[in-house]
JSON list of C-alpha atoms in Angstrom, two decimals:
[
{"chain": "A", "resi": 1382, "resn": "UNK", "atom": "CA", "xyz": [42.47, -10.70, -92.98]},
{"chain": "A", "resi": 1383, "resn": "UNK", "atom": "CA", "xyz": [43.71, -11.28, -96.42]},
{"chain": "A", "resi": 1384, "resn": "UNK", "atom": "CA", "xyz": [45.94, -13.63, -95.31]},
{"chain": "A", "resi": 1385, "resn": "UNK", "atom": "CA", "xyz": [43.11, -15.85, -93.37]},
{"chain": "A", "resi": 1386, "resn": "UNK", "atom": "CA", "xyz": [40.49, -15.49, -96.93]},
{"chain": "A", "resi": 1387, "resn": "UNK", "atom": "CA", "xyz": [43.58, -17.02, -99.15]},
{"chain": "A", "resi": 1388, "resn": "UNK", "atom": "CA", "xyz": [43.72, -20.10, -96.32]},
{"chain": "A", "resi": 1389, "resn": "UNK", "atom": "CA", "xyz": [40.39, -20.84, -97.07]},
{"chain": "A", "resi": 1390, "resn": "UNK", "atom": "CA", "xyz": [40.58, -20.32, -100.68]},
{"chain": "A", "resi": 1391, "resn": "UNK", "atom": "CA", "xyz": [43.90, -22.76, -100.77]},
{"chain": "A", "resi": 1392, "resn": "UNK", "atom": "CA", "xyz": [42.48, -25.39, -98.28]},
{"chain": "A", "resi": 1393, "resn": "UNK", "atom": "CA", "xyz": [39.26, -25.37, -100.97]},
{"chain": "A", "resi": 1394, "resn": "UNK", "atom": "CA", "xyz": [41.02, -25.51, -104.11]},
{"chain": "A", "resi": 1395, "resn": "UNK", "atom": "CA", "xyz": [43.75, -28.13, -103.15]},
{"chain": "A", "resi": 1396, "resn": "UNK", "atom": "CA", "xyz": [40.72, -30.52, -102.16]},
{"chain": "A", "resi": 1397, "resn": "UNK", "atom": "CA", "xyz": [39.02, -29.95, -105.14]},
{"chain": "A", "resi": 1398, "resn": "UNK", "atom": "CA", "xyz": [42.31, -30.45, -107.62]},
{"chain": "A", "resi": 1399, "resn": "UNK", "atom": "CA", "xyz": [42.97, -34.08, -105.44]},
{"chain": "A", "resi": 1400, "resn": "UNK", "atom": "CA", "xyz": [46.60, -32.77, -105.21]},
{"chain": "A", "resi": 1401, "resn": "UNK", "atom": "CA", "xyz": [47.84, -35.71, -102.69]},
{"chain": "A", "resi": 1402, "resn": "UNK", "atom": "CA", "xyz": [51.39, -33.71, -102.01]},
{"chain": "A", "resi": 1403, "resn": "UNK", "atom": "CA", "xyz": [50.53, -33.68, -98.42]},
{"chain": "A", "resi": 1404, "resn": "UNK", "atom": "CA", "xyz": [49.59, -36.70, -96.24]},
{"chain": "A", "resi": 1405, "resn": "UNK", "atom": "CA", "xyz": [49.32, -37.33, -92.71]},
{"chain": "A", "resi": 1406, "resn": "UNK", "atom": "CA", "xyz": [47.85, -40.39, -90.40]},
{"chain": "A", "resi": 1407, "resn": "UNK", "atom": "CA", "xyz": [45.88, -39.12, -87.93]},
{"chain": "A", "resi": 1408, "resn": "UNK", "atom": "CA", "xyz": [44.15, -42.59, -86.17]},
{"chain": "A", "resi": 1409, "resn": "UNK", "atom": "CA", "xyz": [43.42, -46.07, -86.95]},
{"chain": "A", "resi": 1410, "resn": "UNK", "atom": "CA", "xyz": [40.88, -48.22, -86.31]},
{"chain": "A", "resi": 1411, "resn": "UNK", "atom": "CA", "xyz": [41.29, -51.75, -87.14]},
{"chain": "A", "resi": 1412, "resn": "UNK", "atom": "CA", "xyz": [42.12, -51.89, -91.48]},
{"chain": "A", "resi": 1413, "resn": "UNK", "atom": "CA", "xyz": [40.93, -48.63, -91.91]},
{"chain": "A", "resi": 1414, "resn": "UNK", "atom": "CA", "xyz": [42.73, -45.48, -91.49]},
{"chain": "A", "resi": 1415, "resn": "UNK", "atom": "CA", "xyz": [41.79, -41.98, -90.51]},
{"chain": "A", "resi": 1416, "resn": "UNK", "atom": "CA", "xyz": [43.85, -40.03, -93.61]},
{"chain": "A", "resi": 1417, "resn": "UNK", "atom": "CA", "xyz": [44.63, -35.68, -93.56]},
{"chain": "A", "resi": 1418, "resn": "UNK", "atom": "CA", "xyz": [45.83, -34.94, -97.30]},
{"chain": "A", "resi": 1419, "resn": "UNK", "atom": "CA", "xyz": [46.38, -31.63, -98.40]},
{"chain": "A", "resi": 1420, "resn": "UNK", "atom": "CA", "xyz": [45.19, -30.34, -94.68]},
{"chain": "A", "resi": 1421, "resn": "UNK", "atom": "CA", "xyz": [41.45, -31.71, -95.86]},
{"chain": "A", "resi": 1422, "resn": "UNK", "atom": "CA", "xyz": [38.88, -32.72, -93.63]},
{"chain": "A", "resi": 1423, "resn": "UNK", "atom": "CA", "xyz": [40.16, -36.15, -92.05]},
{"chain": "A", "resi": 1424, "resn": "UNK", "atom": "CA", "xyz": [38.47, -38.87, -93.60]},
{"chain": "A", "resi": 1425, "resn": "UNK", "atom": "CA", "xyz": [38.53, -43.03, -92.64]},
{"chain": "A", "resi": 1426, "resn": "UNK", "atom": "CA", "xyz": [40.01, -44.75, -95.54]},
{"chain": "A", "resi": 1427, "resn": "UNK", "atom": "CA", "xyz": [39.64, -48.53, -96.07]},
{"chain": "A", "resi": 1428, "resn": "UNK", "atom": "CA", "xyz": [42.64, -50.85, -97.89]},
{"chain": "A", "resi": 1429, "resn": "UNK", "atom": "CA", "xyz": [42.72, -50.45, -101.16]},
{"chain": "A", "resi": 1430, "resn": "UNK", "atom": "CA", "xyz": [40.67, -47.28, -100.90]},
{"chain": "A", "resi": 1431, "resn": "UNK", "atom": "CA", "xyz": [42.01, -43.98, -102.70]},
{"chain": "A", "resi": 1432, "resn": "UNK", "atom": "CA", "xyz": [41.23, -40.45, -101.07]},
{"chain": "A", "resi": 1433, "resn": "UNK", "atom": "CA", "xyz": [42.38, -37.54, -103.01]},
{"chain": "A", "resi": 1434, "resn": "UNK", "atom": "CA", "xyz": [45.38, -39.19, -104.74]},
{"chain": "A", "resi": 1435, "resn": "UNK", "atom": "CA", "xyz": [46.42, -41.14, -101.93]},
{"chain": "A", "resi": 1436, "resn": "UNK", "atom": "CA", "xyz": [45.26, -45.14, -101.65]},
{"chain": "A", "resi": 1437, "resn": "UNK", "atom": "CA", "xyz": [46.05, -47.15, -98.57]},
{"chain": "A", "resi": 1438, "resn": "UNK", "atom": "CA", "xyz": [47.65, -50.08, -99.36]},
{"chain": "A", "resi": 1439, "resn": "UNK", "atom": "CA", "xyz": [48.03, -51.62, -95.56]},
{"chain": "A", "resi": 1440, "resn": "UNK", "atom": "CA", "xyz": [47.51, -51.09, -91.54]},
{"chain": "A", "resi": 1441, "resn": "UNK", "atom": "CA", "xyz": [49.55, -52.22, -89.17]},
{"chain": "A", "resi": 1442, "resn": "UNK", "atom": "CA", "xyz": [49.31, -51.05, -85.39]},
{"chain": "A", "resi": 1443, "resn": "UNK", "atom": "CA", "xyz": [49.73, -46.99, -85.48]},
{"chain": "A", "resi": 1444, "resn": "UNK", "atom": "CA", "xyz": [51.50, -47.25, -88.80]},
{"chain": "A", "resi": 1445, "resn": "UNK", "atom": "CA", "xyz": [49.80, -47.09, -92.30]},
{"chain": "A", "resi": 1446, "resn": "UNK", "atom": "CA", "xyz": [51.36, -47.38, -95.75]},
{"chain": "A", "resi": 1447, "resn": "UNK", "atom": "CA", "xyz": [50.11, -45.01, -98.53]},
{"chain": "A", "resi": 1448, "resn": "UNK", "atom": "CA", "xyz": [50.99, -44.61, -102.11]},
{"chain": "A", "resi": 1449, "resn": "UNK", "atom": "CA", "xyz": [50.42, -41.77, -104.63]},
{"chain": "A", "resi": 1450, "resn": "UNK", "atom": "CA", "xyz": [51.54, -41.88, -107.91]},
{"chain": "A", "resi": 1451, "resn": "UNK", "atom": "CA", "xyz": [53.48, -44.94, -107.51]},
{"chain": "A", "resi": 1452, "resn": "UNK", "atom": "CA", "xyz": [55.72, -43.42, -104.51]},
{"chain": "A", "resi": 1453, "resn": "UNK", "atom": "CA", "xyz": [54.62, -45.51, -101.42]},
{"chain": "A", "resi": 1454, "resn": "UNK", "atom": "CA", "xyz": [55.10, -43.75, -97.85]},
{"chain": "A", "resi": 1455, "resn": "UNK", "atom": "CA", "xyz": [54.82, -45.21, -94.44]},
{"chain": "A", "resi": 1456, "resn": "UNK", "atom": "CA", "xyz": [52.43, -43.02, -91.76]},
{"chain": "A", "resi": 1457, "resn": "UNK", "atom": "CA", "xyz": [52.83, -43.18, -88.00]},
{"chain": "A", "resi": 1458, "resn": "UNK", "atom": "CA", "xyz": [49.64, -42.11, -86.27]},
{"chain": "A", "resi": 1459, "resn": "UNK", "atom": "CA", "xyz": [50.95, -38.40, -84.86]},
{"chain": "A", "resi": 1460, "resn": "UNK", "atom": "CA", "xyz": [53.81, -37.73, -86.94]},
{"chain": "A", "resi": 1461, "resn": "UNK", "atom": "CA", "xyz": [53.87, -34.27, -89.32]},
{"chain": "A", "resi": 1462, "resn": "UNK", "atom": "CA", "xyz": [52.44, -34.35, -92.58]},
{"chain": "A", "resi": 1463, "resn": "UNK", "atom": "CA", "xyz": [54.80, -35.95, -95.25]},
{"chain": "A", "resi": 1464, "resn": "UNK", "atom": "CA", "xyz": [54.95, -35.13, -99.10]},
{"chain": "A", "resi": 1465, "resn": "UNK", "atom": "CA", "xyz": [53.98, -38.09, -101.08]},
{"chain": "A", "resi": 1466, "resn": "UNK", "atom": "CA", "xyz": [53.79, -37.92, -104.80]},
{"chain": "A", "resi": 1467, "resn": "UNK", "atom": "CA", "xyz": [55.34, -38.48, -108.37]},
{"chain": "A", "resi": 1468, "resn": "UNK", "atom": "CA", "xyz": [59.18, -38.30, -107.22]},
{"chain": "A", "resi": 1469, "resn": "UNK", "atom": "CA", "xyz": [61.18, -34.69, -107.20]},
{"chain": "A", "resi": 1470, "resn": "UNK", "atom": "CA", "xyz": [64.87, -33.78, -107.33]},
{"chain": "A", "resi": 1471, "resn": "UNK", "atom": "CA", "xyz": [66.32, -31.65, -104.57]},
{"chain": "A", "resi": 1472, "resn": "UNK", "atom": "CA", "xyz": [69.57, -30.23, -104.48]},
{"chain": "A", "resi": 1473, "resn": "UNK", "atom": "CA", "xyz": [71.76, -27.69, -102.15]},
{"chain": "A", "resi": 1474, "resn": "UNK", "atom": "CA", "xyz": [71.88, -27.23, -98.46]},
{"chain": "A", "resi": 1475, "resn": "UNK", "atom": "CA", "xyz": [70.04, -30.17, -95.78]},
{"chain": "A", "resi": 1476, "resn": "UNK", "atom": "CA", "xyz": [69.62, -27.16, -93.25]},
{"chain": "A", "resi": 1477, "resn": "UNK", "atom": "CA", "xyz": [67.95, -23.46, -93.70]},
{"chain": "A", "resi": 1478, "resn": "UNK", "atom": "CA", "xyz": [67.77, -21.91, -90.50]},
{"chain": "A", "resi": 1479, "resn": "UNK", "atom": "CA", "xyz": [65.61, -18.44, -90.18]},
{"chain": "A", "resi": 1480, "resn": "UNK", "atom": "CA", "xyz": [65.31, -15.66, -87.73]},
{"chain": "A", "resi": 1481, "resn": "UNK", "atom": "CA", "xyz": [62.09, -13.66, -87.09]},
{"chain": "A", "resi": 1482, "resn": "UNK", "atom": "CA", "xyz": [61.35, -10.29, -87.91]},
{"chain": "A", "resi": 1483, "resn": "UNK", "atom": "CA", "xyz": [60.33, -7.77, -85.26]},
{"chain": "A", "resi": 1484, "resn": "UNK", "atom": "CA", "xyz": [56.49, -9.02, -85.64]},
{"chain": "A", "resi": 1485, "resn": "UNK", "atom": "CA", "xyz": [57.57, -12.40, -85.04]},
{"chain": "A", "resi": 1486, "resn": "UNK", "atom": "CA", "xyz": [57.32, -13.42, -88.99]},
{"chain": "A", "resi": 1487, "resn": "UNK", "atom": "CA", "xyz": [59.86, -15.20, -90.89]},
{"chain": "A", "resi": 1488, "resn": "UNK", "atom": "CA", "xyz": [60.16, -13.27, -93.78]},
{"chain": "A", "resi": 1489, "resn": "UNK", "atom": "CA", "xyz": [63.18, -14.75, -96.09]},
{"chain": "A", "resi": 1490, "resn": "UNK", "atom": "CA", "xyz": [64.61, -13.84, -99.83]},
{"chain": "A", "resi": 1491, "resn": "UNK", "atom": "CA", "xyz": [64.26, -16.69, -102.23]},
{"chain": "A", "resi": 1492, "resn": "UNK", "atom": "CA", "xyz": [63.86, -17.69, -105.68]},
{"chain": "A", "resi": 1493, "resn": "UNK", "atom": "CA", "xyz": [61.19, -19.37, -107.68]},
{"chain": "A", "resi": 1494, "resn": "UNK", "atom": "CA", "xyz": [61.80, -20.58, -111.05]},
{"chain": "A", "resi": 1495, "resn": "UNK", "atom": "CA", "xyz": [65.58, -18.78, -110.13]},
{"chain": "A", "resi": 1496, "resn": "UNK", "atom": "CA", "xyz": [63.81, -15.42, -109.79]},
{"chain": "A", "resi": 1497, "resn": "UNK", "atom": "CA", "xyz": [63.99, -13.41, -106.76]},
{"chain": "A", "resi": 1498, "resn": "UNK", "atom": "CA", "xyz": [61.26, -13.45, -104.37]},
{"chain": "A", "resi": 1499, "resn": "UNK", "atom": "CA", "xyz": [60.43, -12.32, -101.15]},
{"chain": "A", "resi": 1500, "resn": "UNK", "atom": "CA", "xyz": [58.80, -15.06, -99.13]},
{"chain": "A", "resi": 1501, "resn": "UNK", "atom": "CA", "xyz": [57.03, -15.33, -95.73]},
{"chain": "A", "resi": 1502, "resn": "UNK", "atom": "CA", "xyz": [56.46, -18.81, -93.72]},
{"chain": "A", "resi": 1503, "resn": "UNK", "atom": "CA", "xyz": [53.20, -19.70, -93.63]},
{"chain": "A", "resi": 1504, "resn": "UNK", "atom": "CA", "xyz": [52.00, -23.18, -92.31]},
{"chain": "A", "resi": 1505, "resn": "UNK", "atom": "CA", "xyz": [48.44, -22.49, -92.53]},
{"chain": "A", "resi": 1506, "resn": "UNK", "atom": "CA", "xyz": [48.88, -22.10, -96.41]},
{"chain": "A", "resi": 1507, "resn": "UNK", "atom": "CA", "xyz": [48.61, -25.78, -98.10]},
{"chain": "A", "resi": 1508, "resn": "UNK", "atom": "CA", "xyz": [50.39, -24.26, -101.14]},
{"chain": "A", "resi": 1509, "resn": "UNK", "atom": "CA", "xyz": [52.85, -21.93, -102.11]},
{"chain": "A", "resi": 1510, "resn": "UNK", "atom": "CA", "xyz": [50.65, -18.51, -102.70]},
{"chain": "A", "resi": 1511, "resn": "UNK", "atom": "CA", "xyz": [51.71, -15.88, -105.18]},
{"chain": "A", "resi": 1512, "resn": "UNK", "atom": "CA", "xyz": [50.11, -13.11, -107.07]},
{"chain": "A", "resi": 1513, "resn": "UNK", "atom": "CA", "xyz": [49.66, -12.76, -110.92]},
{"chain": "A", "resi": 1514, "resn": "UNK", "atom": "CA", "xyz": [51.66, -9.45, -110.39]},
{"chain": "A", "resi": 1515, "resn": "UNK", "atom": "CA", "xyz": [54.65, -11.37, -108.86]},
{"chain": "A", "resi": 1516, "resn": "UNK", "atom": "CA", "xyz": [53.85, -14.06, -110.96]},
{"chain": "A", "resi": 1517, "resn": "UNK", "atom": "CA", "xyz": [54.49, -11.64, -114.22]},
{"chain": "A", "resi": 1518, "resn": "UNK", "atom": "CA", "xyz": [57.35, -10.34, -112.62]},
{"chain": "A", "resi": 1519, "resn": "UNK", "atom": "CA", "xyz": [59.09, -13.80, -112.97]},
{"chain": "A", "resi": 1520, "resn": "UNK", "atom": "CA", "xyz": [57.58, -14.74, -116.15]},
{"chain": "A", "resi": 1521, "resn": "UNK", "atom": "CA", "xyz": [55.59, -17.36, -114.97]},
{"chain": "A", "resi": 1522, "resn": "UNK", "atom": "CA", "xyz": [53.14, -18.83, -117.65]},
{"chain": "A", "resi": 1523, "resn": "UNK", "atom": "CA", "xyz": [50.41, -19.13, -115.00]},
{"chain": "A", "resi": 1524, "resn": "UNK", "atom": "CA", "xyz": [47.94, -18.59, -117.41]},
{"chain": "A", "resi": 1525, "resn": "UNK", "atom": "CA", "xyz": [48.87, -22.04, -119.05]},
{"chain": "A", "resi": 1526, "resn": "UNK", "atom": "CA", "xyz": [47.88, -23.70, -115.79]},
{"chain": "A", "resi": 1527, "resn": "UNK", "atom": "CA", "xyz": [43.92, -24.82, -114.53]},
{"chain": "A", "resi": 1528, "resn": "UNK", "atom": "CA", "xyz": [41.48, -22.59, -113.88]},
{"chain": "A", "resi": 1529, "resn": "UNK", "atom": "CA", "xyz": [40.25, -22.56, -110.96]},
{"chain": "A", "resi": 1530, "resn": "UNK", "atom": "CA", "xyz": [36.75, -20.74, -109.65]},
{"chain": "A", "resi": 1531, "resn": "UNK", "atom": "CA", "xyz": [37.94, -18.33, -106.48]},
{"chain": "A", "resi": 1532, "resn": "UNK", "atom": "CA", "xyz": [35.26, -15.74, -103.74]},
{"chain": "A", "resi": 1533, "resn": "UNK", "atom": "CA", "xyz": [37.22, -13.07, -102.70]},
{"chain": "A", "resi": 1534, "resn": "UNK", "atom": "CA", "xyz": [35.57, -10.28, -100.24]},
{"chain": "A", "resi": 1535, "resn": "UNK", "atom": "CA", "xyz": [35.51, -8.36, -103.69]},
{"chain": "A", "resi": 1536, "resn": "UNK", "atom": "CA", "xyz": [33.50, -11.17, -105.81]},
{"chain": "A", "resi": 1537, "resn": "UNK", "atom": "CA", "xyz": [34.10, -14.47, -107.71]},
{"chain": "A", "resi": 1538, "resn": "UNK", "atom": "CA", "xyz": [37.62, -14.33, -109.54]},
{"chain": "A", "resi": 1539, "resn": "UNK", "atom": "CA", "xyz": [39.82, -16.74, -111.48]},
{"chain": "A", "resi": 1540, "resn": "UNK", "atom": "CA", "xyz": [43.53, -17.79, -110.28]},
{"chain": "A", "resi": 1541, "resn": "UNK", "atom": "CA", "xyz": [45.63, -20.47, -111.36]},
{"chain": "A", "resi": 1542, "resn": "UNK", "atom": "CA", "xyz": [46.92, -23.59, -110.27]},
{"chain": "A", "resi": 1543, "resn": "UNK", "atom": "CA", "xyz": [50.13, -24.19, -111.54]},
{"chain": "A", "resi": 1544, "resn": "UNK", "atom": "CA", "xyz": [53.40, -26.46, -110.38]},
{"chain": "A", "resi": 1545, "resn": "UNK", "atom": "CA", "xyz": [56.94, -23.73, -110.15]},
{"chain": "A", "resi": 1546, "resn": "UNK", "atom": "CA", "xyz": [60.24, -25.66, -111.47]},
{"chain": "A", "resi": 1547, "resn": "UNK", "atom": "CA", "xyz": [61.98, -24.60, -108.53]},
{"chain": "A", "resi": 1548, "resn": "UNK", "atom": "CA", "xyz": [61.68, -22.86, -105.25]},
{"chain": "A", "resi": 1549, "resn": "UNK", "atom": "CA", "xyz": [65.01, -21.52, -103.50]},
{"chain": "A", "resi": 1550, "resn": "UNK", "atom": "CA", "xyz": [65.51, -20.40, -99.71]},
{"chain": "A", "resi": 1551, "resn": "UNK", "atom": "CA", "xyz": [68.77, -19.89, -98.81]},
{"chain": "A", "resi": 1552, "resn": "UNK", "atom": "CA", "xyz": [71.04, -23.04, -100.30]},
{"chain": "A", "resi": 1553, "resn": "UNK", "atom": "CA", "xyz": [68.27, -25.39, -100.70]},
{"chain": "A", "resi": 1554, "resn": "UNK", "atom": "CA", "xyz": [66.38, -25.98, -103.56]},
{"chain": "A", "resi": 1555, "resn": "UNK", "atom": "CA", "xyz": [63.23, -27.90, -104.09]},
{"chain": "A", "resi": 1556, "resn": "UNK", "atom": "CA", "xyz": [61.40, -28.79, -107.72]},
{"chain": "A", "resi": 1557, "resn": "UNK", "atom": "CA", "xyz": [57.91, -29.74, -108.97]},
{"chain": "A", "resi": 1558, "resn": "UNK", "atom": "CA", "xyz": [56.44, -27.54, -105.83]},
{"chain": "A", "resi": 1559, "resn": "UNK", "atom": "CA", "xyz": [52.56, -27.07, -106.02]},
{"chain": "A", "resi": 1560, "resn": "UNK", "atom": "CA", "xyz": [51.36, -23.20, -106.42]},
{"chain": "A", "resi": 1561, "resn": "UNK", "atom": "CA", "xyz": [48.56, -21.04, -106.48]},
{"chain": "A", "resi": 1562, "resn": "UNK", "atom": "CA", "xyz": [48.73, -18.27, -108.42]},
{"chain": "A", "resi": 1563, "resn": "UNK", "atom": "CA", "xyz": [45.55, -15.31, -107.31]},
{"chain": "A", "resi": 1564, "resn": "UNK", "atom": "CA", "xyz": [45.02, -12.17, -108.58]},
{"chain": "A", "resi": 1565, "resn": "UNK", "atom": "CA", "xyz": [44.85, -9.97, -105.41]},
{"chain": "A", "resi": 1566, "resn": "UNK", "atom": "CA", "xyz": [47.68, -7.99, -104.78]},
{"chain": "A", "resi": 1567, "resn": "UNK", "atom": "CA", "xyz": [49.96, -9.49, -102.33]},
{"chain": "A", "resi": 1568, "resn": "UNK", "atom": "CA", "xyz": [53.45, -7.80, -100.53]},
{"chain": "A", "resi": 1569, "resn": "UNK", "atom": "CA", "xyz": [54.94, -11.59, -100.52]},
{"chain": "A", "resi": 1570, "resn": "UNK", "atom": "CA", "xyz": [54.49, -14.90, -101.57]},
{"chain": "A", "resi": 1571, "resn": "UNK", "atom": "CA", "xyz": [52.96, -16.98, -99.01]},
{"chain": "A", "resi": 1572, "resn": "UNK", "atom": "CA", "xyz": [55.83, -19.90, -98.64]},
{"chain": "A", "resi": 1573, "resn": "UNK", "atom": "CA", "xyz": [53.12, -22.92, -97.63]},
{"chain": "A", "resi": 1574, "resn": "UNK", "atom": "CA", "xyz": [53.44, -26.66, -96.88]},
{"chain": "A", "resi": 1575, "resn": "UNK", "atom": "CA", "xyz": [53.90, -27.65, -100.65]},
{"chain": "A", "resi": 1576, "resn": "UNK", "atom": "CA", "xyz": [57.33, -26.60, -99.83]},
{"chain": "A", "resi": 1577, "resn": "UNK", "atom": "CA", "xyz": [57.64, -26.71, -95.94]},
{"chain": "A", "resi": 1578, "resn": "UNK", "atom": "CA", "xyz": [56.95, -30.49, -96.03]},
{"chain": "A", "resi": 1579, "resn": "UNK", "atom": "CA", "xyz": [59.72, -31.27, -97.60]},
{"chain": "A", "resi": 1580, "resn": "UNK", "atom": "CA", "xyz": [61.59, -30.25, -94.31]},
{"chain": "A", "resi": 1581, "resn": "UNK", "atom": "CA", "xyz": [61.34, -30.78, -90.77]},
{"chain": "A", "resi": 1582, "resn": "UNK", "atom": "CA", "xyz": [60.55, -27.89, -88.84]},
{"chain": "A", "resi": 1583, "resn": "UNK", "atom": "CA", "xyz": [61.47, -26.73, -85.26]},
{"chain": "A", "resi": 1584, "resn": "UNK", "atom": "CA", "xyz": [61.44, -23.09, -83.58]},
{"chain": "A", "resi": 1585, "resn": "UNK", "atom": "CA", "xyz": [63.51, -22.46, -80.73]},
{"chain": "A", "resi": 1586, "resn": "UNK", "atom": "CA", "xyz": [62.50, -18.58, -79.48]},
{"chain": "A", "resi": 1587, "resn": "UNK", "atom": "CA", "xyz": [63.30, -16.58, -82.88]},
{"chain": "A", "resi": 1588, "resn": "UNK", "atom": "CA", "xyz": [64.88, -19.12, -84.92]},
{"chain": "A", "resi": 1589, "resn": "UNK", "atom": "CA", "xyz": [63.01, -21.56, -87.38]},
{"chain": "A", "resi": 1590, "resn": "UNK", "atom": "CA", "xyz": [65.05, -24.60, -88.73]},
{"chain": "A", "resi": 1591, "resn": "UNK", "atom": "CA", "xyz": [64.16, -26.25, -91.89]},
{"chain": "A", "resi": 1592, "resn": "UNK", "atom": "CA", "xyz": [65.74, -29.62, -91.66]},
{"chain": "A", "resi": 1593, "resn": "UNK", "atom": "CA", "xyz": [65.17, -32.24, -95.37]},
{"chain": "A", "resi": 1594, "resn": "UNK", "atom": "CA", "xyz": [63.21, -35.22, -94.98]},
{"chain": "A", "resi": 1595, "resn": "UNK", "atom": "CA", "xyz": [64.72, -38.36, -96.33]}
]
């Protein structure tokens, strides 16, 4: 259950920051295009139009071109979400491949910021979700990032919304990676699709293989 209430809380909070890391084509119709960014409500977009970071420059057929923050993107109608935004450096291995616990989770050690982490996959999340204890535990200076307003089942409470240097899994290494920072207590960090859209996913019984975008 706590897993589902942080979903909601991240879907709200990444469409109310306009953080365009995320952005998928999901139908045309004539110039306009049908735009998904951040996992937010699909919404027609004209050319020359912004919606939450992202402005469509052109349509053409089932293909769209987007830019955010001077990076421009091409969008086939269908395709996964791709991570559009101010350019980031990645480094280490092109592959992670991961095997499923017992429950059927994928539950890996990593690193953010090059502090040790336990992780768990989570492609409902739209961010990478941690908790202000883990986030003490690695010295993070959430506190420096935005407030922003969060309902939990126990009341209204603050979190954070911050971007981590790094995030490790295995041998590969992304930067700049959008985060959420809340203060219930949490046994792992949520590893969402500001990091998982960097790669190209496919599961094959218990195996999950992270494969980089270019």
């Amino acid at each position: 259950m706590l897993t589902h209430l942080l979903h909601a809380l991240v879907l709200a909070l990444a469409a109310g920051a306009s953080l365009a890391q995320s952005v998928a084509l999901s139908g045309v119709a004539g110039s306009r295009a049908l735009l998904t960014v951040d996992g937010t409500a699909p919404k027609f977009v004209s050319t020359g139009q912004t919606h939450q970071g992202a402005k469509l420059l052109s349509v053409q057929g089932e293909t769209a071109v987007v830019e955010v923050d001077g990076q421009r993107q091409t969008l086939r109608v269908g395709d996964a979400p791709v991570s559009v935004g101010k350019p980031v450096g990645e480094a280490g291995a092109q592959r992670i491949v991961l095997t499923a616990d017992s429950q059927g989770h994928f539950m890996p050690p990593g690193q953010i910021n090059g502090r040790a982490v336990r992780f768990m996959v989570d492609t409902g999340a739209t961010l990478v979700i941690l908790s202000e204890s883990d986030a003490k535990r690695i010295n993070l200076k959430y506190e420096q990032g935005q407030k922003v307003r969060v309902n939990t089942a126990n009341g209204g409470a603050v979190g954070y919304q911050v971007k981590l240097d790094s995030v490790k899994v295995g041998d590969a290494q992304v930067y700049a990676v959008p985060a959420i920072v809340l203060p219930q207590a949490m046994p792992y960090v949520l590893l969402g699709n500001s990091f998982l859209t960097r790669f190209q996913m496919q599961r094959q019984n218990d195996q999950l293989t992270l494969e980089r975008r270019f």
